[in-house]
XYZ file of C-alpha atoms in Angstrom:
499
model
C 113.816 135.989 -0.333
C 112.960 134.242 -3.313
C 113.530 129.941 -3.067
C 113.829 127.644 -5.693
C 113.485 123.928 -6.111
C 113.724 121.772 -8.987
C 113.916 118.259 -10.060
C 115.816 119.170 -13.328
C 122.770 119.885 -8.737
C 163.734 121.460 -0.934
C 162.978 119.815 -4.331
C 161.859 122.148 -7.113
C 158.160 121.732 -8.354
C 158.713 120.482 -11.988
C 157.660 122.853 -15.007
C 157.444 121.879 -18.352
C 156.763 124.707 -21.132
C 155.188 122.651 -24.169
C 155.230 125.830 -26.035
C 152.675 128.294 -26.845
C 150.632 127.008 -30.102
C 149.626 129.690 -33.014
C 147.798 127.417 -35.317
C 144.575 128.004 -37.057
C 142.467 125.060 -35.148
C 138.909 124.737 -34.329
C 137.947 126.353 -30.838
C 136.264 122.603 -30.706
C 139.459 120.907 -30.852
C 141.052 119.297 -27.940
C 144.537 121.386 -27.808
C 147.500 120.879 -26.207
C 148.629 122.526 -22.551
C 151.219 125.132 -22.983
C 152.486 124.277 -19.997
C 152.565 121.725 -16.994
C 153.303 122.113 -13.001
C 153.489 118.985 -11.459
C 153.635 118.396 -7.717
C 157.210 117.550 -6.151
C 156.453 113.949 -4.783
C 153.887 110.840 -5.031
C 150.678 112.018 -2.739
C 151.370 115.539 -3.002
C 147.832 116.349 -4.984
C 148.703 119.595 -6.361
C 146.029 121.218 -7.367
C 143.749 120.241 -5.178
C 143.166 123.981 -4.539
C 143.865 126.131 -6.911
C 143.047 130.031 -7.529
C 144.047 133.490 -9.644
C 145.501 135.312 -6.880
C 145.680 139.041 -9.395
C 149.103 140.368 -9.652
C 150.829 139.197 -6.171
C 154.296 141.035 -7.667
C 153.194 144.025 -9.323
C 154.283 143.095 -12.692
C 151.462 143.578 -14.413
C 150.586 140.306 -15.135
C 148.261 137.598 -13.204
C 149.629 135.118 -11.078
C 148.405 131.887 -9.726
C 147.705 130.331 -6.245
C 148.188 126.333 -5.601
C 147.641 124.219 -2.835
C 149.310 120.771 -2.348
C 147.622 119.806 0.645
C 149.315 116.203 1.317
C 152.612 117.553 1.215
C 155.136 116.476 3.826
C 157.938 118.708 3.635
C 156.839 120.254 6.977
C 155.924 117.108 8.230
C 153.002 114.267 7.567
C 150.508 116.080 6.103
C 151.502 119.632 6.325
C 150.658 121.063 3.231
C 152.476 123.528 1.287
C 150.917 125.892 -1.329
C 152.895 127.393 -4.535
C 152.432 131.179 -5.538
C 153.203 130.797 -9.886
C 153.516 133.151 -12.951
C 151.744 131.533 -15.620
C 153.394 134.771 -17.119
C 157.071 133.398 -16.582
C 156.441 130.100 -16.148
C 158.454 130.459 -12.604
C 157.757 129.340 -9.159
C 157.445 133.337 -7.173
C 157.397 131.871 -3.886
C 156.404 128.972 -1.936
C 155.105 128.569 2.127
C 155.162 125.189 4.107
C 152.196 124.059 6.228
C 152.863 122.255 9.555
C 152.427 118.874 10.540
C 148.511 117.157 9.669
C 147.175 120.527 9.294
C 146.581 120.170 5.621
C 147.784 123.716 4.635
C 146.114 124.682 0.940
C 143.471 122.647 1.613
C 142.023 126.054 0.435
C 143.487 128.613 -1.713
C 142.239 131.844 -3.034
C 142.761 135.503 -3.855
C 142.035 138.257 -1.400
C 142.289 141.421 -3.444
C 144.534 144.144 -2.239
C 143.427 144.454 1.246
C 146.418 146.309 2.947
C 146.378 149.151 0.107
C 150.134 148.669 -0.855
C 149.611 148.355 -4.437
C 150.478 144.912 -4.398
C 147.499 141.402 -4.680
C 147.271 139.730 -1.383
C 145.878 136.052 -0.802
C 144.681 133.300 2.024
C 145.030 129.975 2.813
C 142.707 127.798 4.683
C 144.519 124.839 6.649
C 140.727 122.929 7.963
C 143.074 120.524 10.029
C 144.581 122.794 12.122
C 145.075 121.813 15.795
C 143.655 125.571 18.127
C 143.210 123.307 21.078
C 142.102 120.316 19.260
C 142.801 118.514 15.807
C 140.367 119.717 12.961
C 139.408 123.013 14.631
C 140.971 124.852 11.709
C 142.816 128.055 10.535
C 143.122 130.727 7.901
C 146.228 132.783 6.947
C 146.125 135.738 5.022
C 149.170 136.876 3.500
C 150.995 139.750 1.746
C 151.577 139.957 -2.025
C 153.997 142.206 -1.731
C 156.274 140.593 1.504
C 154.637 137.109 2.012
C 154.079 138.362 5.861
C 151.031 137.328 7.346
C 148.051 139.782 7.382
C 145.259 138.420 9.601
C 145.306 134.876 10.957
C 141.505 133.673 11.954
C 140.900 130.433 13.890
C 138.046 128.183 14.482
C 136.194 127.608 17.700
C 138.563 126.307 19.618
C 137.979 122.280 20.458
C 134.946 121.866 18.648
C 136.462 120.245 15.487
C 134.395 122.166 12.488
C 137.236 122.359 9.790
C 136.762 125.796 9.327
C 138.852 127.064 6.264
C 137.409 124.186 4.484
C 136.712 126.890 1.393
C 138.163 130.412 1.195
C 137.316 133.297 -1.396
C 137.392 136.913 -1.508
C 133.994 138.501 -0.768
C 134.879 141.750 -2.578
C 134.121 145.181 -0.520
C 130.598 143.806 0.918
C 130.291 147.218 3.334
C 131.712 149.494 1.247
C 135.105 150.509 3.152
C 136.932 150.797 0.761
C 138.844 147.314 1.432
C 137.951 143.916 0.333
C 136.864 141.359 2.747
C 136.625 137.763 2.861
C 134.598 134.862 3.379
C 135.229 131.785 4.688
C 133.734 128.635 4.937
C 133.312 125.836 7.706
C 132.390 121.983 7.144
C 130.842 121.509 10.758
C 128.856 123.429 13.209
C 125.802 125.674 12.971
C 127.539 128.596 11.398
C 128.845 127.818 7.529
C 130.234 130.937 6.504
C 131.984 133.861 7.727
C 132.350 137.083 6.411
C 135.247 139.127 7.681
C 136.422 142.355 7.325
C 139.345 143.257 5.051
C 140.269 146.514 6.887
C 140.814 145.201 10.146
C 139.807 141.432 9.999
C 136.885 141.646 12.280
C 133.583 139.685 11.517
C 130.772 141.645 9.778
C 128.481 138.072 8.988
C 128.120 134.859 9.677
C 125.638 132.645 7.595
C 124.664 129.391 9.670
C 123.355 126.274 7.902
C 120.374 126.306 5.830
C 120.237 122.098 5.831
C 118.353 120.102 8.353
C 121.282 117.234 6.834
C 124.284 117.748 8.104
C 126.062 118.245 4.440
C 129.634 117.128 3.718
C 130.668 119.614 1.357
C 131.076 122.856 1.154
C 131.578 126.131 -0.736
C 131.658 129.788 -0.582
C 132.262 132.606 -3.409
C 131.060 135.972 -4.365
C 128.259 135.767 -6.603
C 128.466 139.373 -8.255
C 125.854 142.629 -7.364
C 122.824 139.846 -8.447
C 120.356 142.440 -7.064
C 122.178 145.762 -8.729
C 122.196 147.404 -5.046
C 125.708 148.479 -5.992
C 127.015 145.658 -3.138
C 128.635 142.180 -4.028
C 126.810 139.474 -2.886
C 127.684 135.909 -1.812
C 127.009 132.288 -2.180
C 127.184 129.554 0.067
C 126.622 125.613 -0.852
C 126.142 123.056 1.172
C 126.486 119.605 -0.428
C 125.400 116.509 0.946
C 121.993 114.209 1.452
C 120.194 117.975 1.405
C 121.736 119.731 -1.051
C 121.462 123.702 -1.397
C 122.751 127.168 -1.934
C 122.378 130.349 -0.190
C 122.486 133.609 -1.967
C 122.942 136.361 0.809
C 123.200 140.049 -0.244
C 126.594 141.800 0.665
C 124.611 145.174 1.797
C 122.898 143.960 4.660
C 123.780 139.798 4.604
C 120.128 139.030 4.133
C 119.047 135.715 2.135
C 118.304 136.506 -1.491
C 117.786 133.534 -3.416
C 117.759 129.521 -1.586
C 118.394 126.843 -4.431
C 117.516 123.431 -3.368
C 117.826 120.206 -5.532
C 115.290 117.479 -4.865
C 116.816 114.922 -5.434
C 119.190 113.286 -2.592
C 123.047 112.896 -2.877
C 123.445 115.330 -5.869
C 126.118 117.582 -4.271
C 123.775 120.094 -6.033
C 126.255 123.318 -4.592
C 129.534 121.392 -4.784
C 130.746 124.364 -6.805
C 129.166 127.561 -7.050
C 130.541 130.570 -8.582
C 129.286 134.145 -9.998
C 129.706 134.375 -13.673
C 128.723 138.127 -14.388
C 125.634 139.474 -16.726
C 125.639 136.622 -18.786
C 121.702 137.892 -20.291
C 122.884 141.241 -20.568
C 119.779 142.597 -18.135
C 122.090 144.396 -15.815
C 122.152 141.842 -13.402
C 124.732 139.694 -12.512
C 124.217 135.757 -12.940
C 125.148 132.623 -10.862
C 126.519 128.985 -11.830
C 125.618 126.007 -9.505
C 127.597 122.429 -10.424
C 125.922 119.577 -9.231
C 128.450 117.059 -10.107
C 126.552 113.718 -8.738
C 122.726 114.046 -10.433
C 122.154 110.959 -11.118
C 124.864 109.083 -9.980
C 122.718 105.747 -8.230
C 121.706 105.628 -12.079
C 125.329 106.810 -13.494
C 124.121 109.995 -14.492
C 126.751 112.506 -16.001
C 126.245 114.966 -12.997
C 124.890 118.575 -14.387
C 125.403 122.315 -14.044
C 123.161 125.055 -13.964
C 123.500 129.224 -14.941
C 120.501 131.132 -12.534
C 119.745 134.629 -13.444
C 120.463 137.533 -10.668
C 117.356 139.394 -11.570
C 114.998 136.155 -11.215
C 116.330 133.541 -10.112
C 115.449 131.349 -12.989
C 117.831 128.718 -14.452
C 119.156 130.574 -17.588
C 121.274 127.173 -19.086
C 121.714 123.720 -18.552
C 124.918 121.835 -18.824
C 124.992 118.066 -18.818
C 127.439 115.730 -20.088
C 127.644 112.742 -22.155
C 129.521 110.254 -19.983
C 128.493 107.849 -17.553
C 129.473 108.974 -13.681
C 130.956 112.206 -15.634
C 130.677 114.602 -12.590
C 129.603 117.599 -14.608
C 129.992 120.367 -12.284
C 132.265 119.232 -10.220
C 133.789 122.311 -10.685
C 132.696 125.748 -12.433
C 133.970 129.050 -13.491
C 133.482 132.092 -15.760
C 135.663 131.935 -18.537
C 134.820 135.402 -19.812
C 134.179 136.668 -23.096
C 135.912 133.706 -24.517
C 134.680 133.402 -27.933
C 134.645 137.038 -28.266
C 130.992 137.404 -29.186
C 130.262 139.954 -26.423
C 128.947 137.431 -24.218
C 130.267 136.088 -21.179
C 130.850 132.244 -21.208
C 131.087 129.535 -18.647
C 134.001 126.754 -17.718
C 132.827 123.491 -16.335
C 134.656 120.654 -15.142
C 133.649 117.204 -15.361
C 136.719 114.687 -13.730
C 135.098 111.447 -14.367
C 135.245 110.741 -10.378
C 133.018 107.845 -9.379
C 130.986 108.425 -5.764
C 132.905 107.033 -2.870
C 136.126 105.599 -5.215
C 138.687 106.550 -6.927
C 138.198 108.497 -10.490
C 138.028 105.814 -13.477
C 138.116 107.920 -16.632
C 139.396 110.531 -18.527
C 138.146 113.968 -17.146
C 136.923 117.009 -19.435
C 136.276 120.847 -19.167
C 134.105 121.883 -21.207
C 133.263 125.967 -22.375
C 130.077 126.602 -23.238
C 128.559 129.937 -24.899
C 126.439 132.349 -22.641
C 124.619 133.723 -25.638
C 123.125 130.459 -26.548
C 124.523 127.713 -24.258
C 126.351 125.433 -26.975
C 129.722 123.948 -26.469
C 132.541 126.295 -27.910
C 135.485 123.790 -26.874
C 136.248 120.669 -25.012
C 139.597 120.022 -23.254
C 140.213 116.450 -22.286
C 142.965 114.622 -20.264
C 145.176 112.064 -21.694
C 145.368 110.032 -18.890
C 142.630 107.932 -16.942
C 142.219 108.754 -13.397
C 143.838 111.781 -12.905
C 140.940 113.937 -11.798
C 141.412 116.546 -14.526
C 139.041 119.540 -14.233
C 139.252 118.955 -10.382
C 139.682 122.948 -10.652
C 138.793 125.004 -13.621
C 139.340 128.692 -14.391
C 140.677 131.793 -16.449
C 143.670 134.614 -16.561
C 145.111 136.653 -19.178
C 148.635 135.496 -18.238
C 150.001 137.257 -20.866
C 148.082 140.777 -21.337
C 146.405 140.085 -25.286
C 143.285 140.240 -24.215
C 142.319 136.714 -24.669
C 142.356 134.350 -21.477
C 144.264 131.611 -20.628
C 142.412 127.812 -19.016
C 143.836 126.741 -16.282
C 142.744 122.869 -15.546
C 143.797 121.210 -12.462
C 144.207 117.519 -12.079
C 145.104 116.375 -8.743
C 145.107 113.034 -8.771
C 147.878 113.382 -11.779
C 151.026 111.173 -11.224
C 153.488 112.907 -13.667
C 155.906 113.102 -10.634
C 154.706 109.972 -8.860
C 151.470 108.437 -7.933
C 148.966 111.345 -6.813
C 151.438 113.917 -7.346
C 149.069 116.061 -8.809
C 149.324 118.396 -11.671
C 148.039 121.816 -13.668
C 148.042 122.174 -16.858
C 147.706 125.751 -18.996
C 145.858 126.205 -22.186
C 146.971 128.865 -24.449
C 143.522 130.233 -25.818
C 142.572 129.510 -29.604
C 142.803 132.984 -30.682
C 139.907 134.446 -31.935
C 139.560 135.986 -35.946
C 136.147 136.595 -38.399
C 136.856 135.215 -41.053
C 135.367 134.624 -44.317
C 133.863 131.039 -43.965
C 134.614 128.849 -47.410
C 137.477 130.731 -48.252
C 139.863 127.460 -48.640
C 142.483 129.285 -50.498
C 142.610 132.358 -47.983
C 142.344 135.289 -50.452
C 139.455 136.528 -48.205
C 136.852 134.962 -50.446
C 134.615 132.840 -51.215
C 134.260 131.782 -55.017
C 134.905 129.617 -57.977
C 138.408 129.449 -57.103
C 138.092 128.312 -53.607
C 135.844 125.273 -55.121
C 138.943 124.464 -57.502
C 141.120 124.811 -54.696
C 138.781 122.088 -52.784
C 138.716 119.491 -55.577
C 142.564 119.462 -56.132
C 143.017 119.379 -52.318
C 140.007 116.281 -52.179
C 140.793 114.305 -55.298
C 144.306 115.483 -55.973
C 146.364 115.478 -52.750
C 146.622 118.976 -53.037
C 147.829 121.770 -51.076
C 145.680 121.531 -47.541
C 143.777 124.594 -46.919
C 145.888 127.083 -44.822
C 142.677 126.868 -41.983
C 140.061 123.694 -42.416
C 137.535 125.722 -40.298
C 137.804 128.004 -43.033
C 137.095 125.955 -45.447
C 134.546 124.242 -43.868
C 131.750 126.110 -45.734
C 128.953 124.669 -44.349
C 129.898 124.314 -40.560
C 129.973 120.556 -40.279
C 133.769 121.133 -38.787
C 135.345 118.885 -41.628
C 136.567 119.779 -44.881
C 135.215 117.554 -47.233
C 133.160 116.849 -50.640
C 129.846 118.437 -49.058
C 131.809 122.004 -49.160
C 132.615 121.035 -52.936
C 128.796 120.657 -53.176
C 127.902 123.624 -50.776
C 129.979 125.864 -52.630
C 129.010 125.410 -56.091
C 125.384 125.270 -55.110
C 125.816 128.906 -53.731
C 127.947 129.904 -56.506
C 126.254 128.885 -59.358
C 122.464 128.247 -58.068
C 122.063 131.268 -56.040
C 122.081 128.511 -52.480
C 122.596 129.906 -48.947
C 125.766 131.473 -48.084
C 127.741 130.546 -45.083
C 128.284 133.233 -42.520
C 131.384 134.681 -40.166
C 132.672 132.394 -37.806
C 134.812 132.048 -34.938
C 138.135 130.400 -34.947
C 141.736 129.290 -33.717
C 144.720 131.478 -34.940
């Protein structure tokens, strides 16, 4: 075991298609969603769990999971969660909780575990009355009928939320099926893993904190030791904040991260984010979302290795009371440099109140940590980045960001919202080349001065043009250019941009 501490934490939904954007922008821009789910009524808070589920319909494409937790169609607080094709921008199928059991508190994925060809996926409803309120449920259903799989309960009367946090453990014992681990708020025991063949338990991970924490989260982390078994990560958030790392193979403790400081929610979010160092181990993001806040700190996330155990990156933002971390995902190969990069959500929420800003997700490189692109709400308070991740909706190879924002009132007042971004698009091109002949001379300098002093034609892409990667087009790429031109000056090299 290796531990770590640092001091460095019915109504139909609406649907709104934007439409998909195919412009030659800056991967830094701030771009607008493709498309927009909002929740059906005021208080709904869609979003507030929100997951890739794989391909639930066997259409080859990716769909999405969604929780509204505060929904009341099946009564006050029942819950009801949203299966959606980003793909077809169409509602698949939708299930309604029962009354104050807060069904999709939770939401996640499950692989296939009945073998039918077809995704599968469970919901955690932490309210759920067994033989007293709060004990807690989760449902795992069918992709392919929407029946219900397995259904596991909490201990009966002892209140412990359990389903607080779902997600699918991968094949931890090497059946053949995935399995699944969930998580419970109360009690000794934070996690179980259960099996996906015939839902009995194979772990259960109790508390690591001598603080009782009030958050917290479970995921699989990747094979982090290369034993050919996924492994798994548990956070506990709260006055002691930490995460477990336990190995799938044999559930024994791996890694134990512990932030020093108090109140960080260090292990709010925690998620495994593949070889990101390219040592043939996979790596491990950890948001802690309030570092800092008794001082309005932005809140910070952090990328450990799966070989060491050392922090590889760290993310921190620029805002006061930013909550960087609040939420955290791969986001793949998304600059298309061959290394994996990182999603992190920042929702501006302020401890203990309502959120008072605008929230961001940012995407930051895994070959060198910097920020490849920003995505920001519009509209203050709306928790956006609440949830943050990735799918190739559409099968080109590049992903798509799904943000969620569930405080968003585009239906009503907490109706909750998520919004899709189409990616960029990636090309090499050749940087300087303002006219687009593929480039870079004399003429693309005449081309600038008519476009600067002239009103002329704007260049068909400014990044582009923007010959010496100060992401404007401007006089200094008059100056840059003829200095390399004519004096023999550095040349710029191949970039990365929007199509």
């Amino acid at each position: 075991m290796n531990v770590a501490q640092f001091n460095p934490q019915v109504r139909s939904i609406a649907t709104i298609v934007v439409g998909f954007i195919l412009t030659c922008s800056s991967v830094y821009s701030n771009p607008t969603p493709v498309r927009l789910l909002a929740g059906e009524s005021a208080y709904d808070r869609l979003g507030f769990a929100v997951s890739s589920i794989g391909d639930v319909n066997n259409d080859g494409f990716a769909d999405v999971i969604i929780g509204a937790l505060n929904n009341e169609e099946g009564g006050q607080n029942s819950g009801k969660v949203y299966i959606y094709s980003v793909k077809t921008n169409q509602i698949l199928s939708t299930i309604i909780g029962e009354r104050n059991e807060f069904f999709g508190y939770s939401v996640s994925g499950a692989g296939d575990i009945d073998h039918d060809g077809y995704d599968d996926y469970m919901i955690g409803a932490p309210f759920k009355t067994i033989s007293s309120p709060r004990d807690g449920q989760v449902r795992v259903y069918s992709g392919k009928t929407g029946s219900v799989l397995f259904i596991f309960d909490g201990p009966a009367g002892m209140q412990f939320q359990f389903g607080t946090e779902v997600a699918s453990a991968g094949d931890i014992n090497g059946d053949g099926f995935d399995d699944i681990i969930v998580g419970t708020l109360w009690g000794q025991t934070r996690a179980t893993v259960f099996s996906g063949a015939d839902g009995s338990p194979i772990y259960s991970f109790n508390t690591a904190t001598t603080v009782a924490p009030v958050i917290i989260s479970v995921n699989g982390a990747g094979d982090v030791n290369q034993d050919g078994f996924p492994d798994l990560m548990v956070g506990e958030a709260g006055e002691q904040s930490l995460v477990s790392v336990y190995s799938g193979k044999d559930g024994s403790l791996l890694y134990l991260f512990e932030d020093t400081i108090t109140l960080s929610n260090f292990g709010e979010s925690v998620a495994g984010v593949g070889d990101v160092d390219k040592d043939g181990y996979d790596d491990m993001i950890i948001g802690a979302p309030d570092r800092y806040w008794i001082t309005n700190g932005p809140g910070m996330a952090y990328v450990y290795s799966g070989r060491t155990g050392a922090i590889l990156f760290t993310f921190s933002g620029s805002g006061l009371e930013e909550s960087v971390g609040f939420s955290v995902a791969t986001a793949g190969d998304y600059n298309g440099d061959g290394y994996l990069d990182f999603l992190v959500g920042a929702p501006q929420t302020v401890e203990m109140a309502p959120p008072s800003d605008f929230g961001h997700v940012y995407v930051y490189s895994g070959k060198d940590g910097a920020l490849l692109q920003t995505f920001t709400s519009t509209t203050i308070g709306e928790r956006f980045g609440s949830s943050v991740f990735v799918i190739d909706a559409n099968n080109d190879g590049l992903d798509e960001v799904i943000v969620a924002s569930d405080y968003g009132s585009f239906s009503g007042t907490s109706s909750g919202q998520i919004s899709v971004f189409s990616h960029p698009g990636i090309c090499c091109f050749t940087p300087g080349d303002a006219n687009n002949d593929g480039l870079f001379n004399i003429a693309d300098v005449s081309f600038g001065i008519a476009r600067i002093f002239s009103g002329g034609e704007a260049p068909p892409c400014q990044d582009q043009a923007d010959s010496n990667g100060d992401s404007a087009f401007n006089i200094s790429d008059i100056t840059f250019g003829i200095a390399r031109i004519f004096s023999g000056g550095p040349g710029p090299s191949c970039g990365v941009t929007g199509m």
